[in-house]
CSV table of C-alpha atoms in Angstrom, one decimal:
chain,number,residue,atom,x,y,z
A,1245,MET,CA,-0.2,-25.9,-13.1
A,1246,VAL,CA,2.8,-25.0,-15.0
A,1247,LEU,CA,4.0,-21.5,-14.7
A,1248,GLN,CA,5.3,-19.6,-17.6
A,1249,PRO,CA,6.3,-16.1,-17.2
A,1250,VAL,CA,6.2,-13.8,-19.5
A,1251,ASN,CA,8.9,-11.3,-19.2
A,1252,ILE,CA,12.4,-11.9,-18.1
A,1253,TYR,CA,12.4,-11.0,-14.6
A,1254,GLY,CA,9.8,-13.8,-14.3
A,1255,ARG,CA,11.8,-16.3,-16.7
A,1256,HIS,CA,15.1,-15.1,-14.0
A,1257,LYS,CA,13.5,-16.0,-11.1
A,1258,LEU,CA,12.2,-19.1,-12.3
A,1259,GLU,CA,15.6,-20.3,-13.3
A,1260,ALA,CA,17.1,-19.1,-10.0
A,1261,GLU,CA,14.8,-21.3,-8.3
A,1262,GLN,CA,15.4,-24.5,-10.3
A,1263,ARG,CA,18.8,-24.1,-10.5
A,1264,THR,CA,18.5,-23.8,-6.7
A,1265,GLN,CA,16.6,-26.8,-6.2
A,1266,TRP,CA,18.8,-28.4,-8.4
A,1267,ASN,CA,22.1,-28.0,-6.5
A,1268,LEU,CA,20.4,-27.9,-3.2
A,1269,SER,CA,17.3,-30.2,-3.3
A,1270,ASP,CA,16.9,-29.7,0.5
A,1271,SER,CA,16.9,-25.9,0.3
A,1272,VAL,CA,13.2,-24.0,0.4
A,1273,GLY,CA,12.5,-20.9,-1.3
A,1274,LEU,CA,9.5,-18.6,-0.7
A,1275,ARG,CA,7.3,-16.6,-3.4
A,1276,LEU,CA,6.1,-13.8,-1.7
A,1277,THR,CA,3.2,-11.5,-2.8
A,1278,TRP,CA,3.0,-7.6,-2.5
A,1279,MET,CA,2.9,-6.8,1.8
A,1280,TYR,CA,1.7,-3.9,3.4
A,1281,ASP,CA,1.6,-2.8,7.2
A,1282,LEU,CA,-0.9,-0.3,8.2
A,1283,PRO,CA,-0.1,3.5,7.5
A,1284,ASP,CA,0.0,4.1,11.1
A,1285,SER,CA,2.7,1.6,11.9
A,1286,ASN,CA,5.6,3.4,13.7
A,1287,LEU,CA,8.3,1.2,11.6
A,1288,LYS,CA,9.6,2.0,8.1
A,1289,LEU,CA,7.0,2.0,5.3
A,1290,ASN,CA,7.6,1.2,1.6
A,1291,SER,CA,4.9,1.8,-0.8
A,1292,ASN,CA,2.2,-0.6,0.0
A,1293,LEU,CA,-1.9,-0.9,-1.0
A,1294,LEU,CA,-3.3,0.7,2.4
A,1295,LEU,CA,-1.0,3.7,2.6
A,1296,ASN,CA,-1.3,4.3,-1.0
A,1297,LEU,CA,-5.1,4.3,-0.3
A,1298,GLN,CA,-4.7,6.5,2.2
A,1299,LYS,CA,-2.2,8.9,0.5
A,1300,ALA,CA,-4.4,9.4,-2.3
A,1301,VAL,CA,-7.1,10.7,0.0
A,1302,GLN,CA,-4.7,13.0,1.9
A,1303,GLU,CA,-3.7,14.3,-1.6
A,1304,GLY,CA,-7.0,14.3,-3.0
A,1305,THR,CA,-5.9,12.1,-5.8
A,1306,THR,CA,-7.2,9.6,-7.9
A,1307,ILE,CA,-5.9,5.9,-8.1
A,1308,GLN,CA,-6.1,3.9,-11.6
A,1309,ALA,CA,-6.4,0.3,-10.5
A,1310,ALA,CA,-6.1,-2.6,-13.3
A,1311,THR,CA,-9.2,-4.6,-13.7
A,1312,HIS,CA,-7.1,-7.3,-15.9
A,1313,GLU,CA,-4.4,-7.7,-13.0
A,1314,PHE,CA,-5.1,-10.0,-9.8
A,1315,ARG,CA,-2.6,-10.1,-7.2
A,1316,GLY,CA,-2.6,-11.4,-3.7
A,1317,VAL,CA,-1.3,-9.0,-0.9
A,1318,THR,CA,-0.3,-10.2,2.5
A,1319,TYR,CA,-0.1,-8.4,5.7
A,1320,VAL,CA,4.0,-8.1,6.9
A,1321,TRP,CA,2.8,-10.0,10.3
A,1322,GLU,CA,1.1,-12.6,9.0
A,1323,VAL,CA,4.5,-13.6,6.7
A,1324,VAL,CA,6.2,-13.0,10.3
A,1325,LYS,CA,4.4,-15.1,11.8
A,1326,ASN,CA,4.3,-17.9,10.1
A,1327,LEU,CA,8.1,-17.9,9.5
A,1328,GLU,CA,9.3,-20.1,11.9
A,1329,LYS,CA,6.9,-22.8,10.5
A,1330,VAL,CA,9.4,-22.8,7.2
A,1331,PHE,CA,12.2,-24.1,9.5
A,1332,SER,CA,10.5,-27.2,9.4
A,1333,LEU,CA,9.4,-27.6,5.7
A,1334,PRO,CA,11.1,-30.2,3.5
A,1335,GLY,CA,12.8,-28.6,0.5
A,1336,GLY,CA,11.1,-27.0,-2.2
A,1337,ILE,CA,9.1,-23.8,-3.6
A,1338,TYR,CA,6.5,-22.7,-1.8
A,1339,ASN,CA,3.8,-19.7,-2.4
A,1340,PHE,CA,4.1,-17.7,0.9
A,1341,GLY,CA,1.2,-15.3,1.3
A,1342,SER,CA,-2.3,-14.5,0.8
A,1343,GLY,CA,-4.4,-15.7,-2.2
A,1344,ASN,CA,-7.0,-13.4,-4.1
A,1345,SER,CA,-9.9,-13.8,-6.5
A,1346,LEU,CA,-10.5,-10.1,-7.0
A,1347,ASN,CA,-8.9,-8.1,-9.5
A,1348,SER,CA,-6.9,-4.8,-8.4
A,1349,TYR,CA,-9.8,-2.4,-8.7
A,1350,GLU,CA,-12.0,-4.5,-6.9
A,1351,LEU,CA,-9.5,-5.1,-4.2
A,1352,TYR,CA,-8.4,-1.7,-4.3
A,1353,LEU,CA,-12.2,-0.9,-3.2
A,1354,GLN,CA,-13.0,-3.4,-0.7
A,1355,ALA,CA,-9.8,-2.1,1.0
A,1356,ALA,CA,-10.9,1.1,1.1
A,1357,GLY,CA,-13.9,0.3,1.9
A,1358,LEU,CA,-12.4,-1.3,5.0
A,1359,MET,CA,-10.5,1.2,5.8
A,1360,GLY,CA,-13.8,3.2,6.1
A,1361,LEU,CA,-12.2,5.9,3.4
A,1362,LYS,CA,-14.9,7.9,1.8
A,1363,GLU,CA,-17.0,7.2,-1.7
A,1364,PRO,CA,-13.8,5.3,-3.2
A,1365,SER,CA,-15.9,4.6,-6.0
A,1366,THR,CA,-15.6,8.5,-7.0
A,1367,TRP,CA,-11.3,8.3,-6.5
A,1368,ILE,CA,-10.3,4.9,-7.5
A,1369,LEU,CA,-11.2,4.4,-11.0
A,1370,PRO,CA,-11.1,1.4,-13.3
A,1371,ASP,CA,-8.3,1.0,-15.1
A,1372,THR,CA,-9.4,-1.1,-18.4
A,1373,GLU,CA,-6.7,-0.8,-20.8
A,1374,ARG,CA,-3.6,-1.7,-18.4
A,1375,PHE,CA,-3.0,-5.9,-19.2
A,1376,SER,CA,-6.0,-6.1,-21.5
A,1377,GLU,CA,-4.4,-7.7,-24.1
A,1378,GLN,CA,-2.7,-10.5,-21.6
A,1379,THR,CA,-4.4,-10.4,-17.8
A,1380,ARG,CA,-1.5,-10.1,-15.5
A,1381,ASN,CA,-2.3,-13.1,-12.9
A,1382,LEU,CA,0.2,-13.1,-9.7
A,1383,THR,CA,-2.6,-14.9,-8.0
A,1384,MET,CA,-0.7,-17.7,-5.4
A,1385,ASP,CA,-2.3,-21.2,-4.9
A,1386,GLY,CA,-1.1,-21.8,-0.9
A,1387,SER,CA,-2.7,-25.5,-0.8
A,1388,VAL,CA,0.3,-27.0,-0.7
A,1389,ILE,CA,2.0,-24.7,2.1
A,1390,GLU,CA,-1.6,-25.3,4.0
A,1391,GLN,CA,-0.7,-29.3,4.2
A,1392,TYR,CA,2.0,-28.6,6.7
A,1393,GLY,CA,-0.1,-26.3,9.0
A,1394,ILE,CA,0.9,-22.9,7.2
A,1395,ARG,CA,-2.0,-21.1,6.4
A,1396,PHE,CA,-3.1,-17.3,5.5
A,1397,HIS,CA,-5.9,-15.4,5.4
A,1398,ASN,CA,-7.2,-14.5,1.5
A,1399,SER,CA,-6.3,-10.8,1.0
A,1400,VAL,CA,-9.4,-9.1,2.3
A,1401,GLU,CA,-9.9,-11.1,5.4
A,1402,GLY,CA,-6.5,-10.2,6.0
A,1403,ILE,CA,-6.6,-6.3,5.4
A,1404,GLN,CA,-9.8,-6.7,7.4
A,1405,GLU,CA,-8.0,-9.1,10.8
A,1406,ALA,CA,-5.0,-6.4,10.3
A,1407,ILE,CA,-7.4,-3.3,10.9
A,1408,LEU,CA,-9.5,-4.7,13.8
A,1409,ARG,CA,-6.5,-6.6,15.4
A,1410,PRO,CA,-3.6,-5.0,14.5
A,1411,PHE,CA,0.2,-5.9,15.4
A,1412,ARG,CA,1.8,-3.2,17.6
A,1413,THR,CA,5.8,-3.5,17.8
A,1414,GLN,CA,5.3,-0.5,20.9
């Protein structure tokens, strides 16, 4: 698949990857998804899918989630678990994170359900306008890195696994 970034940020990232590979052919670059940790983590948390859902429930606000956007989200501890294997990869650029086939609206609903949040379809609303002119697809194909024994759950499975068997730093 040929990458065709639609904005300057994406074009600059692709150019940086290409220049790095040209100058340092044995270097390894990792393309990461949006990551999350559980909302009750004792570590510093930035905005993430699960935190956004919990915050919306606590504050009684709604979330507008795009129906024309596709992206993977990855449990940060699954990334950490797989990092050591990266040191033995041959030079190249690798997708390093969870795949996903759901649009953002569907993913938010699934995640809220897995978190046990009540009636998610009443406060997670479909945003059918955003990215309607050109679907935003930030999903990753992990088949190349899987050849080296590095595997990630898909986004929904990863959320479920994180909730059922959370990693704790305490």
